[in-house]
mmCIF file of C-alpha atoms in Angstrom:
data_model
loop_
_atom_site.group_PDB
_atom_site.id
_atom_site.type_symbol
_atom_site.label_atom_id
_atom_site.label_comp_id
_atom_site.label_asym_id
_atom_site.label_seq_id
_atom_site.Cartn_x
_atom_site.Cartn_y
_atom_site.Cartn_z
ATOM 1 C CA UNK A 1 -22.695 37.510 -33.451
ATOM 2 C CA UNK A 2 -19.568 35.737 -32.384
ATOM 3 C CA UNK A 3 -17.055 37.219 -30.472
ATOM 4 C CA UNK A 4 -13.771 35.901 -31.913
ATOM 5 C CA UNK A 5 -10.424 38.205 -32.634
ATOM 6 C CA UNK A 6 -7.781 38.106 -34.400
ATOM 7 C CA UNK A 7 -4.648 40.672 -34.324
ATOM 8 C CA UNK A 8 -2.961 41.347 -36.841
ATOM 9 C CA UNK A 9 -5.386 41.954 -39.815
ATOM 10 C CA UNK A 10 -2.302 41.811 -42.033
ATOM 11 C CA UNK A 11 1.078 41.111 -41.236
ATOM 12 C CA UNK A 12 4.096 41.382 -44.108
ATOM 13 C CA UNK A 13 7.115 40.280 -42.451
ATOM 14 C CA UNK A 14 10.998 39.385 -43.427
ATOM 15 C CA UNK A 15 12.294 35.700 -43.652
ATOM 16 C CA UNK A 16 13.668 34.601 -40.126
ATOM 17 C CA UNK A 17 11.485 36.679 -38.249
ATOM 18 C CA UNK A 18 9.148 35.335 -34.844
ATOM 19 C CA UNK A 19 5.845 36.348 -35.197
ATOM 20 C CA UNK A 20 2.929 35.727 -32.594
ATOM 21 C CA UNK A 21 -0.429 35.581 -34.377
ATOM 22 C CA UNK A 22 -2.944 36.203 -31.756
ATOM 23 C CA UNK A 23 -6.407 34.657 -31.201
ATOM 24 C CA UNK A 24 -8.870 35.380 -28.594
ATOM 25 C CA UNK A 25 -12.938 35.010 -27.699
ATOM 26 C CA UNK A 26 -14.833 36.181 -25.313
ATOM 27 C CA UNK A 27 -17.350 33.250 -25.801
ATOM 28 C CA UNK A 28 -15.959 31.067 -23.322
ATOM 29 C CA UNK A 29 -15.532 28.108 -25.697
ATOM 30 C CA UNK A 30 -13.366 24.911 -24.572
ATOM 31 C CA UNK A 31 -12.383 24.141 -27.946
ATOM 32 C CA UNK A 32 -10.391 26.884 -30.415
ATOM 33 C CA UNK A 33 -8.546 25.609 -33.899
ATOM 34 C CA UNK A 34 -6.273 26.851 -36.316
ATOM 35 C CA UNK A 35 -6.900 26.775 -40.416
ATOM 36 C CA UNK A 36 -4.262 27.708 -42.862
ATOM 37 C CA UNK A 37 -5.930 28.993 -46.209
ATOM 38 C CA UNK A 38 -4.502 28.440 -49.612
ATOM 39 C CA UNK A 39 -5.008 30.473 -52.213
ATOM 40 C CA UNK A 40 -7.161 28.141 -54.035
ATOM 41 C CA UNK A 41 -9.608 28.490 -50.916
ATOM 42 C CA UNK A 42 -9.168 25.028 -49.123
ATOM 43 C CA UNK A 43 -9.041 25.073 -45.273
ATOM 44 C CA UNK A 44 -6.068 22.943 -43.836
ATOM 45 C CA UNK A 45 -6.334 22.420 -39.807
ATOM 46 C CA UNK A 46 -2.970 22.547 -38.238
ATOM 47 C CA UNK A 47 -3.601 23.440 -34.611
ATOM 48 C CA UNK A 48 -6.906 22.522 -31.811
ATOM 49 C CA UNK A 49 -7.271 22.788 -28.769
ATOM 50 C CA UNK A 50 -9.949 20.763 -26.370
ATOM 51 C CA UNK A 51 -8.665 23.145 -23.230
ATOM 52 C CA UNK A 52 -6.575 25.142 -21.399
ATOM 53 C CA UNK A 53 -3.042 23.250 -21.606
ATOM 54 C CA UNK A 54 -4.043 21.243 -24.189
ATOM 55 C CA UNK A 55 -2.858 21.163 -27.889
ATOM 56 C CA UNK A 56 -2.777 18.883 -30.735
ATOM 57 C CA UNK A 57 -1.258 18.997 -34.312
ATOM 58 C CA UNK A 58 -4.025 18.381 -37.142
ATOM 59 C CA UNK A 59 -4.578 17.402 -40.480
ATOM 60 C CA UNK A 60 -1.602 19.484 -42.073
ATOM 61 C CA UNK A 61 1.922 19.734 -41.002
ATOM 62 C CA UNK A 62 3.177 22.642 -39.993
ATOM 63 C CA UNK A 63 6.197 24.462 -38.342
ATOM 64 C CA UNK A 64 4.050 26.714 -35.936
ATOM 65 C CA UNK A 65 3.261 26.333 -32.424
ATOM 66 C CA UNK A 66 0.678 26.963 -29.966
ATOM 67 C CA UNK A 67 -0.408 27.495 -26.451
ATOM 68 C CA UNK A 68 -3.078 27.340 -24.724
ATOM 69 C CA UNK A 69 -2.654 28.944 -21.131
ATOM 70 C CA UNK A 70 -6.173 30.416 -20.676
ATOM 71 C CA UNK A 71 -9.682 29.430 -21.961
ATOM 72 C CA UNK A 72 -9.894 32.813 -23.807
ATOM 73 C CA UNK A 73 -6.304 33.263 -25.553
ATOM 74 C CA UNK A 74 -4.522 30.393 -28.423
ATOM 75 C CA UNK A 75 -2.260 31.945 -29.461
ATOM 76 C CA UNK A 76 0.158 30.567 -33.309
ATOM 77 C CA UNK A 77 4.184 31.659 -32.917
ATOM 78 C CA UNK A 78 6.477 31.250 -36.024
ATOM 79 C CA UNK A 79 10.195 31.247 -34.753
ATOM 80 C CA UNK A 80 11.262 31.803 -38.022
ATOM 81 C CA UNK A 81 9.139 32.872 -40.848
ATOM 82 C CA UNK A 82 9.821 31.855 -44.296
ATOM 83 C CA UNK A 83 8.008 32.451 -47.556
ATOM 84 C CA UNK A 84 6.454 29.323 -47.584
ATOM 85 C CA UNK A 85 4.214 30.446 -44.468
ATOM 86 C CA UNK A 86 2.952 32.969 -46.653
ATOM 87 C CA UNK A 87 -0.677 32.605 -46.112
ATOM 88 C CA UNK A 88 -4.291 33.162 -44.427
ATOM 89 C CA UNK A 89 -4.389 31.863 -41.211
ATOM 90 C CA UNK A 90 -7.964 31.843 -39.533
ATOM 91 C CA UNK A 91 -8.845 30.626 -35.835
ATOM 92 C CA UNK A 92 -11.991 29.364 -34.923
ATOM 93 C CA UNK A 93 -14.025 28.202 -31.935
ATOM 94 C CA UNK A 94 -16.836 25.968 -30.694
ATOM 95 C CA UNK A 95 -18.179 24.499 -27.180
ATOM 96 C CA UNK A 96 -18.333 21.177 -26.485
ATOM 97 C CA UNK A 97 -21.952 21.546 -24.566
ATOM 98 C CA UNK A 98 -23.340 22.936 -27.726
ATOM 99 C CA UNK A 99 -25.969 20.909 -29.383
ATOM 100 C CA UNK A 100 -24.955 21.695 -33.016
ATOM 101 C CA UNK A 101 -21.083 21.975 -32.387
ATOM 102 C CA UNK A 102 -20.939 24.327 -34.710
ATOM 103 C CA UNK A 103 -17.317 26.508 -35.211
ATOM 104 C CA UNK A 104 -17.187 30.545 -34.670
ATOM 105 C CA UNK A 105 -14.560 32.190 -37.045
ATOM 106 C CA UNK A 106 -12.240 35.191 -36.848
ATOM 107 C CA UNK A 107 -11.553 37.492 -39.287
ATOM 108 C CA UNK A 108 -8.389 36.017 -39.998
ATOM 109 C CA UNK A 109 -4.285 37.130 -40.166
ATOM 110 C CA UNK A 110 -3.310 37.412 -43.463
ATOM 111 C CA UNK A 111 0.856 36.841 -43.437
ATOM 112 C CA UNK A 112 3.449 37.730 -46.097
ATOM 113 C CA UNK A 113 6.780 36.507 -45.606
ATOM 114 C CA UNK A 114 9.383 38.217 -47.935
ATOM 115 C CA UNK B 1 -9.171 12.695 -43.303
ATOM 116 C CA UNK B 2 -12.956 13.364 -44.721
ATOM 117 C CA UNK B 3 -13.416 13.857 -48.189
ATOM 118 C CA UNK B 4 -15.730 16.533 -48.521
ATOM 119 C CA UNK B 5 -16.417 18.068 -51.960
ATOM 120 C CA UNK B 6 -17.698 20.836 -53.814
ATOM 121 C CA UNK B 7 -17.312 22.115 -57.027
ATOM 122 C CA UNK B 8 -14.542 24.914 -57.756
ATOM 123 C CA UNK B 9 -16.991 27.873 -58.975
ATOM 124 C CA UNK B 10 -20.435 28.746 -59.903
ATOM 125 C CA UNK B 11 -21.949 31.639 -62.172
ATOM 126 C CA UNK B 12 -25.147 32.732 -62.094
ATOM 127 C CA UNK B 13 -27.550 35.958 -62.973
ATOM 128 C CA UNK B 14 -29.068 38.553 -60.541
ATOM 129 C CA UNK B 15 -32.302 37.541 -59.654
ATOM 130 C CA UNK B 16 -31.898 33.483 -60.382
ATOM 131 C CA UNK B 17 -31.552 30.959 -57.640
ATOM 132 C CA UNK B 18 -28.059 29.012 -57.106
ATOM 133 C CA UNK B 19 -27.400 25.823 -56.166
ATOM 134 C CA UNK B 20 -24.115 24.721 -54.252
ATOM 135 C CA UNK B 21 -23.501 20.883 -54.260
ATOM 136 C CA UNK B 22 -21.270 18.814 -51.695
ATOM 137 C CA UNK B 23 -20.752 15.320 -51.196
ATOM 138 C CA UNK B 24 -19.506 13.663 -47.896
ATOM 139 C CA UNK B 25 -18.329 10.555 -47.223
ATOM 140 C CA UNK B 26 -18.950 9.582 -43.881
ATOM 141 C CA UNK B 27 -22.387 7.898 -42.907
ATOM 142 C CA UNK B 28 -21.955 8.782 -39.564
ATOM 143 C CA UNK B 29 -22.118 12.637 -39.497
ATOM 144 C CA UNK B 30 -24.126 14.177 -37.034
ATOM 145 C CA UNK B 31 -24.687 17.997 -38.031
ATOM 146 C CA UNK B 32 -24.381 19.190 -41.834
ATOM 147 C CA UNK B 33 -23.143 22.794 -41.883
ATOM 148 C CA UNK B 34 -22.645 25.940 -44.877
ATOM 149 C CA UNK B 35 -20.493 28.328 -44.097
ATOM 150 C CA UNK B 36 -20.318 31.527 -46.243
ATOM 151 C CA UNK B 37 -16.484 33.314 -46.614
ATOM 152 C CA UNK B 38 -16.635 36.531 -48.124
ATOM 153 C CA UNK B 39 -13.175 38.679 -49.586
ATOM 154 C CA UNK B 40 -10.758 39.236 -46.847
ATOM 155 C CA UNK B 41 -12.977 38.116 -44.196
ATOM 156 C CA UNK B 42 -13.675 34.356 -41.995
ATOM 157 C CA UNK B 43 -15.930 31.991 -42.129
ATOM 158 C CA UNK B 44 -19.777 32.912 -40.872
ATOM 159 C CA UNK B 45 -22.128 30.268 -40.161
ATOM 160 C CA UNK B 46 -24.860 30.437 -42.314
ATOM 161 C CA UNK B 47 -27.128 27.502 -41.459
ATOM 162 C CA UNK B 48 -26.968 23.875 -40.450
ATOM 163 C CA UNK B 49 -29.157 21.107 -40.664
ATOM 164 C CA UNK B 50 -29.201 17.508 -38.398
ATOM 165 C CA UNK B 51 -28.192 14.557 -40.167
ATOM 166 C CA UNK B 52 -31.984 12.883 -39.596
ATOM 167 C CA UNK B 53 -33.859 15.699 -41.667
ATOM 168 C CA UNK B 54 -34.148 16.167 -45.174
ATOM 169 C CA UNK B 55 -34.885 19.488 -45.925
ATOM 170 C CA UNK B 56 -34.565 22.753 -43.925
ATOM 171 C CA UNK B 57 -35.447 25.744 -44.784
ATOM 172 C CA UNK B 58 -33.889 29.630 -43.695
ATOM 173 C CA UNK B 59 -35.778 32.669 -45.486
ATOM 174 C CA UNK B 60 -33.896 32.711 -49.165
ATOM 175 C CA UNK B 61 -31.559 29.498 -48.042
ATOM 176 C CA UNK B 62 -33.134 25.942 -48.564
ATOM 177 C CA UNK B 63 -30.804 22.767 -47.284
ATOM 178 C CA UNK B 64 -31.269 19.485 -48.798
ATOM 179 C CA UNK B 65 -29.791 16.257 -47.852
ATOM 180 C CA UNK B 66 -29.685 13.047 -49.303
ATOM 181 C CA UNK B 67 -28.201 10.611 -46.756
ATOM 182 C CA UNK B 68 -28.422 7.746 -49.153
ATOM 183 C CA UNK B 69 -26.278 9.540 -51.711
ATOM 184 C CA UNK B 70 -24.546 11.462 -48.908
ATOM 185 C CA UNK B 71 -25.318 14.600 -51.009
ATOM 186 C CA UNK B 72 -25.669 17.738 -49.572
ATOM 187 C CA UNK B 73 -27.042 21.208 -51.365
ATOM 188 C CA UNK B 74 -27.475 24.695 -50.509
ATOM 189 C CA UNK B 75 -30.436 26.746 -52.354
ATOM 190 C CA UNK B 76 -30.394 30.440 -52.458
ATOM 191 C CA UNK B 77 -32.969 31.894 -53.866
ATOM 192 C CA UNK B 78 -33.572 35.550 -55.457
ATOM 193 C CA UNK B 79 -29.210 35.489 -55.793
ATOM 194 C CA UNK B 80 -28.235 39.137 -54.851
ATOM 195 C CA UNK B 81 -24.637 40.379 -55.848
ATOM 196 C CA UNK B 82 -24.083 40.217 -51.848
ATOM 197 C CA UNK B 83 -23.945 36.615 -52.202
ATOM 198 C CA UNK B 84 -21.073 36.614 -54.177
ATOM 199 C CA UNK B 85 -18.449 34.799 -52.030
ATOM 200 C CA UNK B 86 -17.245 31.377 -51.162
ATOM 201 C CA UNK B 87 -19.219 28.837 -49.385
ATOM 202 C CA UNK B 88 -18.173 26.010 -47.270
ATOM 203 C CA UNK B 89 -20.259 22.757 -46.516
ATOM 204 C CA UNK B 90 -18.699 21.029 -43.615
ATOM 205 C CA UNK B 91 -19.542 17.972 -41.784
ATOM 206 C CA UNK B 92 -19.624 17.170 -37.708
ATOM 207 C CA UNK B 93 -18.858 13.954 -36.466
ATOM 208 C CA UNK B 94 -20.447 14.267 -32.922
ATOM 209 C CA UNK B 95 -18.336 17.062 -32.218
ATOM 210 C CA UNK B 96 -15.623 15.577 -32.245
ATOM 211 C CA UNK B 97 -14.637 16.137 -35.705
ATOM 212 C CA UNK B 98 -14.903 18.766 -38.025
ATOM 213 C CA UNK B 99 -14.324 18.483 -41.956
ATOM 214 C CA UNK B 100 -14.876 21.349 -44.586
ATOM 215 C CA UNK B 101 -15.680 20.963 -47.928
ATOM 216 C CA UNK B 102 -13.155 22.309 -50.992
ATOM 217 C CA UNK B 103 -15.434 26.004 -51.066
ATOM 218 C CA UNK B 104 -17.114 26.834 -54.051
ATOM 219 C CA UNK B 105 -16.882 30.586 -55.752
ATOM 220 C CA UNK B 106 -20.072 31.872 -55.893
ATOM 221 C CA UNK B 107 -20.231 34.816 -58.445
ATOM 222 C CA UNK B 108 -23.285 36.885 -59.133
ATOM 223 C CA UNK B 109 -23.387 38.889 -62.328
ATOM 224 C CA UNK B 110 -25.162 41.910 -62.825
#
């Protein structure tokens, strides 16, 4: 069982808002991620992480931001929320000594921005 | 990035196996992966298989890979209504990177 977290659950939230998504594991995995989830299911990658004070921009562009302070804790900010962030956002996990590299999910933040 | 794809939805009867399909396109993967997504909820790892075997098998799940064709499938056999969700293949390049597949909508009818 993998111990990955994600607060909120659900989040519905005005435009211009900040909002702090949190993310944390207790797994002590080097490398955490971000996915944004359409509707129609894909998973975009917008955010990693190889370590603490490390963090790159993936596949898919987005407005968001991230730190990485402590192994445990990668946490996504919005300074200003619009409609068009209106989506699932899951965070996930791995460690680079693994043998099968294989990614640990949270339950994911679903966000509505009205 | 990787093009990794599946095939929107699948149907299929209580009882009957499924099959989920995914091609990949790069030779070089190292780990194969199926991840299984169900309403509300992330991803769970569901099995994995390493890029020199052909065939794995988990209880009801059975992996097949086709390196040639870079064709990947995911068995399950005796489909239960608890397997209706969405399922993601996704590929490893050393570790380094990590591509998932389109997710296909598994739905299991009564």
């Amino acid at each position: 069982e993998a111990d990955i977290y994600q607060t909120p659950r659900y989040l519905v939230i005005g435009t211009g808002k900040k909002i702090t998504l949190e993310c944390s594991q207790t797994m002590g995995h080097d490398k955490m991620y971000w996915y944004q989830q359409d509707p129609g299911m894909e998973l975009h990658l917008i955010h990693y992480s190889y370590g603490v004070n490390s963090t790159e921009k993936g596949d898919l562009s987005s407005e968001s931001t991230v730190s990485r302070i402590r192994t445990e804790h990668f946490p996504l900010t919005l300074e200003s929320a619009r409609p068009s962030h209106t989506s699932q956002y899951l965070c996930a996990s791995s460690e680079s000594a693994s043998l099968t590299y294989e990614q640990y999910f949270g339950p994911g933040t679903r966000l509505t921005v009205t | 990035g990787e093009d990794v794809e599946q095939s929107l939805f699948l149907s299929v009867r209580e009882g009957d196996s499924s099959v989920i399909n995914c091609t990949y396109t790069d030779s070089s993967s190292t780990y194969l992966y199926w991840y299984k997504q169900e309403p509300g909820a992330g991803l769970q790892l569901l099995t994995y298989i390493f890029s020199n075997m052909d065939m794995k098998q988990d209880q009801r799940l059975t992996v097949l890979l086709n390196k040639k064709d870079k064709h990947l499938s995911l068995r399950i056999a005796d489909t239960q209504t608890g397997d209706s969700a969405i399922y993601f293949c996704a590929e490893s390049i050393e570790g380094y990177q990590f591509y998932f597949g389109t997710g296909t909508s598994l739905t299991v009818i009564p």
